[in-house]
mmCIF file of C-alpha atoms in Angstrom:
data_model
loop_
_atom_site.group_PDB
_atom_site.id
_atom_site.type_symbol
_atom_site.label_atom_id
_atom_site.label_comp_id
_atom_site.label_asym_id
_atom_site.label_seq_id
_atom_site.Cartn_x
_atom_site.Cartn_y
_atom_site.Cartn_z
ATOM 1 C CA UNK H 1 0.000 0.000 0.000
ATOM 2 C CA UNK H 2 1.378 3.397 -0.981
ATOM 3 C CA UNK H 3 -0.290 6.701 -0.159
ATOM 4 C CA UNK H 4 1.244 9.774 -1.757
ATOM 5 C CA UNK H 5 -1.434 12.257 -0.661
ATOM 6 C CA UNK H 6 -1.914 13.957 2.725
ATOM 7 C CA UNK H 7 -3.909 11.803 5.133
ATOM 8 C CA UNK H 8 -4.855 11.737 8.807
ATOM 9 C CA UNK H 9 -5.339 8.005 9.287
ATOM 10 C CA UNK H 10 -5.011 4.604 7.672
ATOM 11 C CA UNK H 11 -7.337 1.821 8.766
ATOM 12 C CA UNK H 12 -6.385 -1.737 7.856
ATOM 13 C CA UNK H 13 -9.038 -4.346 8.558
ATOM 14 C CA UNK H 14 -8.997 -8.099 8.081
ATOM 15 C CA UNK H 15 -11.321 -10.882 9.093
ATOM 16 C CA UNK H 16 -11.498 -14.600 8.555
ATOM 17 C CA UNK H 17 -12.362 -18.029 9.872
ATOM 18 C CA UNK H 18 -9.625 -20.278 11.221
ATOM 19 C CA UNK H 19 -9.928 -24.006 11.789
ATOM 20 C CA UNK H 20 -7.743 -25.373 14.576
ATOM 21 C CA UNK H 21 -6.970 -29.054 15.046
ATOM 22 C CA UNK H 22 -6.723 -29.286 18.828
ATOM 23 C CA UNK H 23 -5.143 -32.740 18.631
ATOM 24 C CA UNK H 24 -2.265 -31.813 16.327
ATOM 25 C CA UNK H 25 0.962 -31.371 18.222
ATOM 26 C CA UNK H 26 3.332 -30.608 15.352
ATOM 27 C CA UNK H 27 3.452 -29.245 11.819
ATOM 28 C CA UNK H 28 5.298 -31.280 9.201
ATOM 29 C CA UNK H 29 7.015 -29.522 6.293
ATOM 30 C CA UNK H 30 9.150 -30.652 3.390
ATOM 31 C CA UNK H 31 11.289 -27.498 3.301
ATOM 32 C CA UNK H 32 14.619 -27.383 5.083
ATOM 33 C CA UNK H 33 14.611 -25.976 8.606
ATOM 34 C CA UNK H 34 18.305 -24.993 8.526
ATOM 35 C CA UNK H 35 17.704 -21.342 7.524
ATOM 36 C CA UNK H 36 16.138 -20.923 10.976
ATOM 37 C CA UNK H 37 19.478 -21.583 12.665
ATOM 38 C CA UNK H 38 20.555 -18.062 11.660
ATOM 39 C CA UNK H 39 20.617 -15.332 14.269
ATOM 40 C CA UNK H 40 19.465 -11.772 13.668
ATOM 41 C CA UNK H 41 20.166 -8.536 15.517
ATOM 42 C CA UNK H 42 17.065 -9.187 17.641
ATOM 43 C CA UNK H 43 17.875 -12.840 18.371
ATOM 44 C CA UNK H 44 21.678 -12.870 18.714
ATOM 45 C CA UNK H 45 22.536 -14.809 21.887
ATOM 46 C CA UNK H 46 25.066 -13.374 24.297
ATOM 47 C CA UNK H 47 27.010 -15.350 26.883
ATOM 48 C CA UNK H 48 24.170 -15.030 29.410
ATOM 49 C CA UNK H 49 21.594 -16.543 27.042
ATOM 50 C CA UNK H 50 23.959 -19.299 25.915
ATOM 51 C CA UNK H 51 24.694 -20.174 29.534
ATOM 52 C CA UNK H 52 21.000 -20.118 30.409
ATOM 53 C CA UNK H 53 20.204 -22.513 27.556
ATOM 54 C CA UNK H 54 22.965 -24.927 28.587
ATOM 55 C CA UNK H 55 21.970 -24.720 32.255
ATOM 56 C CA UNK H 56 18.365 -25.696 31.525
ATOM 57 C CA UNK H 57 18.887 -28.196 28.700
ATOM 58 C CA UNK H 58 22.360 -29.640 29.393
ATOM 59 C CA UNK H 59 22.953 -32.273 26.701
ATOM 60 C CA UNK H 60 19.267 -32.769 25.972
ATOM 61 C CA UNK H 61 17.949 -31.646 22.600
ATOM 62 C CA UNK H 62 14.387 -32.932 22.785
ATOM 63 C CA UNK H 63 10.917 -31.490 23.356
ATOM 64 C CA UNK H 64 11.062 -31.992 27.106
ATOM 65 C CA UNK H 65 14.264 -29.964 27.281
ATOM 66 C CA UNK H 66 12.691 -27.099 25.340
ATOM 67 C CA UNK H 67 9.597 -27.171 27.540
ATOM 68 C CA UNK H 68 11.914 -26.814 30.546
ATOM 69 C CA UNK H 69 13.642 -23.917 28.767
ATOM 70 C CA UNK H 70 10.283 -22.291 28.006
ATOM 71 C CA UNK H 71 9.178 -22.485 31.625
ATOM 72 C CA UNK H 72 12.513 -21.198 32.910
ATOM 73 C CA UNK H 73 12.362 -18.192 30.576
ATOM 74 C CA UNK H 74 8.821 -17.438 31.731
ATOM 75 C CA UNK H 75 9.985 -17.344 35.356
ATOM 76 C CA UNK H 76 13.113 -15.330 34.581
ATOM 77 C CA UNK H 77 11.538 -12.725 32.304
ATOM 78 C CA UNK H 78 8.435 -11.281 33.961
ATOM 79 C CA UNK H 79 5.651 -10.305 31.553
ATOM 80 C CA UNK H 80 5.726 -6.503 31.793
ATOM 81 C CA UNK H 81 4.025 -4.394 29.098
ATOM 82 C CA UNK H 82 6.016 -1.254 28.352
ATOM 83 C CA UNK H 83 9.311 -2.634 29.660
ATOM 84 C CA UNK H 84 10.658 -2.987 26.108
ATOM 85 C CA UNK H 85 9.917 -1.799 22.591
ATOM 86 C CA UNK H 86 10.055 -3.312 19.094
ATOM 87 C CA UNK H 87 13.806 -2.629 18.829
ATOM 88 C CA UNK H 88 14.750 -4.390 22.076
ATOM 89 C CA UNK H 89 16.891 -7.445 21.380
ATOM 90 C CA UNK H 90 16.757 -10.757 23.215
ATOM 91 C CA UNK H 91 19.912 -10.109 25.231
ATOM 92 C CA UNK H 92 18.650 -6.722 26.464
ATOM 93 C CA UNK H 93 15.235 -8.066 27.484
ATOM 94 C CA UNK H 94 16.804 -11.074 29.196
ATOM 95 C CA UNK H 95 19.251 -8.867 31.090
ATOM 96 C CA UNK H 96 16.366 -6.647 32.197
ATOM 97 C CA UNK H 97 14.355 -9.642 33.376
ATOM 98 C CA UNK H 98 11.154 -8.325 31.796
ATOM 99 C CA UNK H 99 9.341 -8.080 28.500
ATOM 100 C CA UNK H 100 6.323 -9.137 26.488
ATOM 101 C CA UNK H 101 5.569 -12.062 24.179
ATOM 102 C CA UNK H 102 7.887 -10.683 21.505
ATOM 103 C CA UNK H 103 10.802 -10.627 23.968
ATOM 104 C CA UNK H 104 9.977 -14.074 25.342
ATOM 105 C CA UNK H 105 9.994 -15.427 21.801
ATOM 106 C CA UNK H 106 13.244 -13.712 20.828
ATOM 107 C CA UNK H 107 14.963 -15.061 23.953
ATOM 108 C CA UNK H 108 13.683 -18.579 23.252
ATOM 109 C CA UNK H 109 14.906 -18.385 19.648
ATOM 110 C CA UNK H 110 18.323 -17.174 20.786
ATOM 111 C CA UNK H 111 18.623 -20.044 23.262
ATOM 112 C CA UNK H 112 17.353 -22.758 20.912
ATOM 113 C CA UNK H 113 19.583 -21.678 18.047
ATOM 114 C CA UNK H 114 22.587 -21.532 20.373
ATOM 115 C CA UNK H 115 21.885 -25.206 21.098
ATOM 116 C CA UNK H 116 21.872 -26.022 17.376
ATOM 117 C CA UNK H 117 18.090 -26.338 17.150
ATOM 118 C CA UNK H 118 16.368 -24.495 14.281
ATOM 119 C CA UNK H 119 13.677 -22.188 15.648
ATOM 120 C CA UNK H 120 11.367 -19.596 14.108
ATOM 121 C CA UNK H 121 9.243 -16.644 15.174
ATOM 122 C CA UNK H 122 5.466 -16.946 14.783
ATOM 123 C CA UNK H 123 3.053 -14.032 14.872
ATOM 124 C CA UNK H 124 -0.689 -14.332 15.149
ATOM 125 C CA UNK H 125 -3.393 -14.367 17.781
ATOM 126 C CA UNK H 126 -4.345 -16.430 20.803
ATOM 127 C CA UNK H 127 -7.971 -17.241 21.517
ATOM 128 C CA UNK H 128 -8.924 -16.510 25.109
ATOM 129 C CA UNK H 129 -12.233 -15.876 26.808
ATOM 130 C CA UNK H 130 -10.681 -12.890 28.573
ATOM 131 C CA UNK H 131 -11.085 -10.074 26.050
ATOM 132 C CA UNK H 132 -8.648 -7.907 28.020
ATOM 133 C CA UNK H 133 -5.816 -10.158 26.819
ATOM 134 C CA UNK H 134 -6.758 -10.155 23.138
ATOM 135 C CA UNK H 135 -3.963 -8.636 21.073
ATOM 136 C CA UNK H 136 -1.424 -9.663 18.494
ATOM 137 C CA UNK H 137 0.659 -12.474 19.914
ATOM 138 C CA UNK H 138 4.002 -14.136 19.316
ATOM 139 C CA UNK H 139 5.391 -17.570 20.073
ATOM 140 C CA UNK H 140 8.168 -19.840 18.841
ATOM 141 C CA UNK H 141 8.352 -23.051 16.878
ATOM 142 C CA UNK H 142 11.355 -25.382 17.080
ATOM 143 C CA UNK H 143 12.351 -28.119 14.641
ATOM 144 C CA UNK H 144 12.437 -31.489 16.394
ATOM 145 C CA UNK H 145 12.059 -34.966 14.894
ATOM 146 C CA UNK H 146 11.345 -33.559 11.411
ATOM 147 C CA UNK H 147 8.452 -31.353 12.548
ATOM 148 C CA UNK H 148 7.771 -27.896 14.004
ATOM 149 C CA UNK H 149 6.658 -27.868 17.642
ATOM 150 C CA UNK H 150 5.149 -24.797 19.328
ATOM 151 C CA UNK H 151 6.509 -23.117 22.459
ATOM 152 C CA UNK H 152 4.501 -20.196 23.826
ATOM 153 C CA UNK H 153 6.763 -18.844 26.568
ATOM 154 C CA UNK H 154 4.326 -16.151 27.711
ATOM 155 C CA UNK H 155 1.480 -18.599 28.352
ATOM 156 C CA UNK H 156 3.629 -21.702 28.961
ATOM 157 C CA UNK H 157 1.793 -23.635 26.250
ATOM 158 C CA UNK H 158 3.529 -26.346 24.244
ATOM 159 C CA UNK H 159 0.602 -27.208 21.996
ATOM 160 C CA UNK H 160 -0.985 -24.767 19.467
ATOM 161 C CA UNK H 161 -4.543 -25.598 20.448
ATOM 162 C CA UNK H 162 -5.668 -21.947 20.758
ATOM 163 C CA UNK H 163 -3.174 -20.237 18.445
ATOM 164 C CA UNK H 164 -4.060 -18.551 15.162
ATOM 165 C CA UNK H 165 -0.894 -18.414 13.071
ATOM 166 C CA UNK H 166 -0.498 -15.571 10.580
ATOM 167 C CA UNK H 167 3.188 -15.413 9.698
ATOM 168 C CA UNK H 168 6.595 -16.947 10.418
ATOM 169 C CA UNK H 169 10.113 -15.571 10.182
ATOM 170 C CA UNK H 170 13.518 -15.255 11.784
ATOM 171 C CA UNK H 171 12.290 -12.581 14.221
ATOM 172 C CA UNK H 172 9.599 -9.948 14.823
ATOM 173 C CA UNK H 173 10.687 -7.810 11.872
ATOM 174 C CA UNK H 174 10.324 -10.843 9.607
ATOM 175 C CA UNK H 175 6.785 -11.665 10.740
ATOM 176 C CA UNK H 176 5.210 -8.523 12.203
ATOM 177 C CA UNK H 177 1.504 -7.963 11.405
ATOM 178 C CA UNK H 178 2.022 -4.474 9.946
ATOM 179 C CA UNK H 179 5.257 -2.917 8.755
ATOM 180 C CA UNK H 180 5.984 0.228 6.790
ATOM 181 C CA UNK H 181 7.768 3.532 6.553
ATOM 182 C CA UNK H 182 6.703 7.162 6.516
ATOM 183 C CA UNK H 183 8.321 10.123 4.801
ATOM 184 C CA UNK H 184 7.577 13.712 5.670
ATOM 185 C CA UNK H 185 6.611 15.668 8.730
ATOM 186 C CA UNK H 186 4.132 15.032 11.489
ATOM 187 C CA UNK H 187 4.072 12.114 13.861
ATOM 188 C CA UNK H 188 2.536 8.656 13.902
ATOM 189 C CA UNK H 189 0.805 6.269 16.278
ATOM 190 C CA UNK H 190 -0.470 2.751 15.767
ATOM 191 C CA UNK H 191 -3.445 1.197 17.537
ATOM 192 C CA UNK H 192 -4.673 -2.362 17.121
ATOM 193 C CA UNK H 193 -7.989 -3.960 18.020
ATOM 194 C CA UNK H 194 -8.481 -7.706 17.998
ATOM 195 C CA UNK H 195 -11.703 -9.673 18.207
ATOM 196 C CA UNK H 196 -11.508 -13.457 18.375
ATOM 197 C CA UNK H 197 -14.579 -15.601 19.032
ATOM 198 C CA UNK H 198 -15.516 -19.261 18.534
ATOM 199 C CA UNK H 199 -17.874 -19.884 15.659
ATOM 200 C CA UNK H 200 -21.359 -20.942 16.730
#
């Protein structure tokens, strides 16, 4: 979308119906997972993250180890809206001990990749009956036993039974819901509203 005329607002709306298989634990793909071993500026592990991954997983490289890592990250990084922003990298959020789902996911990706496990960023939505918690959401997927397994650090969920996947990538900038650039004066703000409901 390109707008080359003066404007006060842009409204982007999307709606759809998503079918979720609550029994499916993993997503099988034929494409190589090795590109998701790469680190980015937002997911580059420092010594603290590497040590944290080794401390919680040791020599294990299985789903149980990554569930332990997920839970440890949740306890170490307190969910705190406003503690970080979209440019905060995994190492900074981990050092600060606080963040949101984006930071939890970046830290998990940094740890998993440091262990030699391909992992990718997922953006989408999480269905919950509490409308106060409806917003864009992020979680990780890791490549184990030739399939992608979900790890939602923020909610400590290891099965995508309530997750609505929209995009995948190496980090937030690869899979963010809306991305763009503005030229000219003035200022900008972005607001998002999410409505998720089960179909009757």
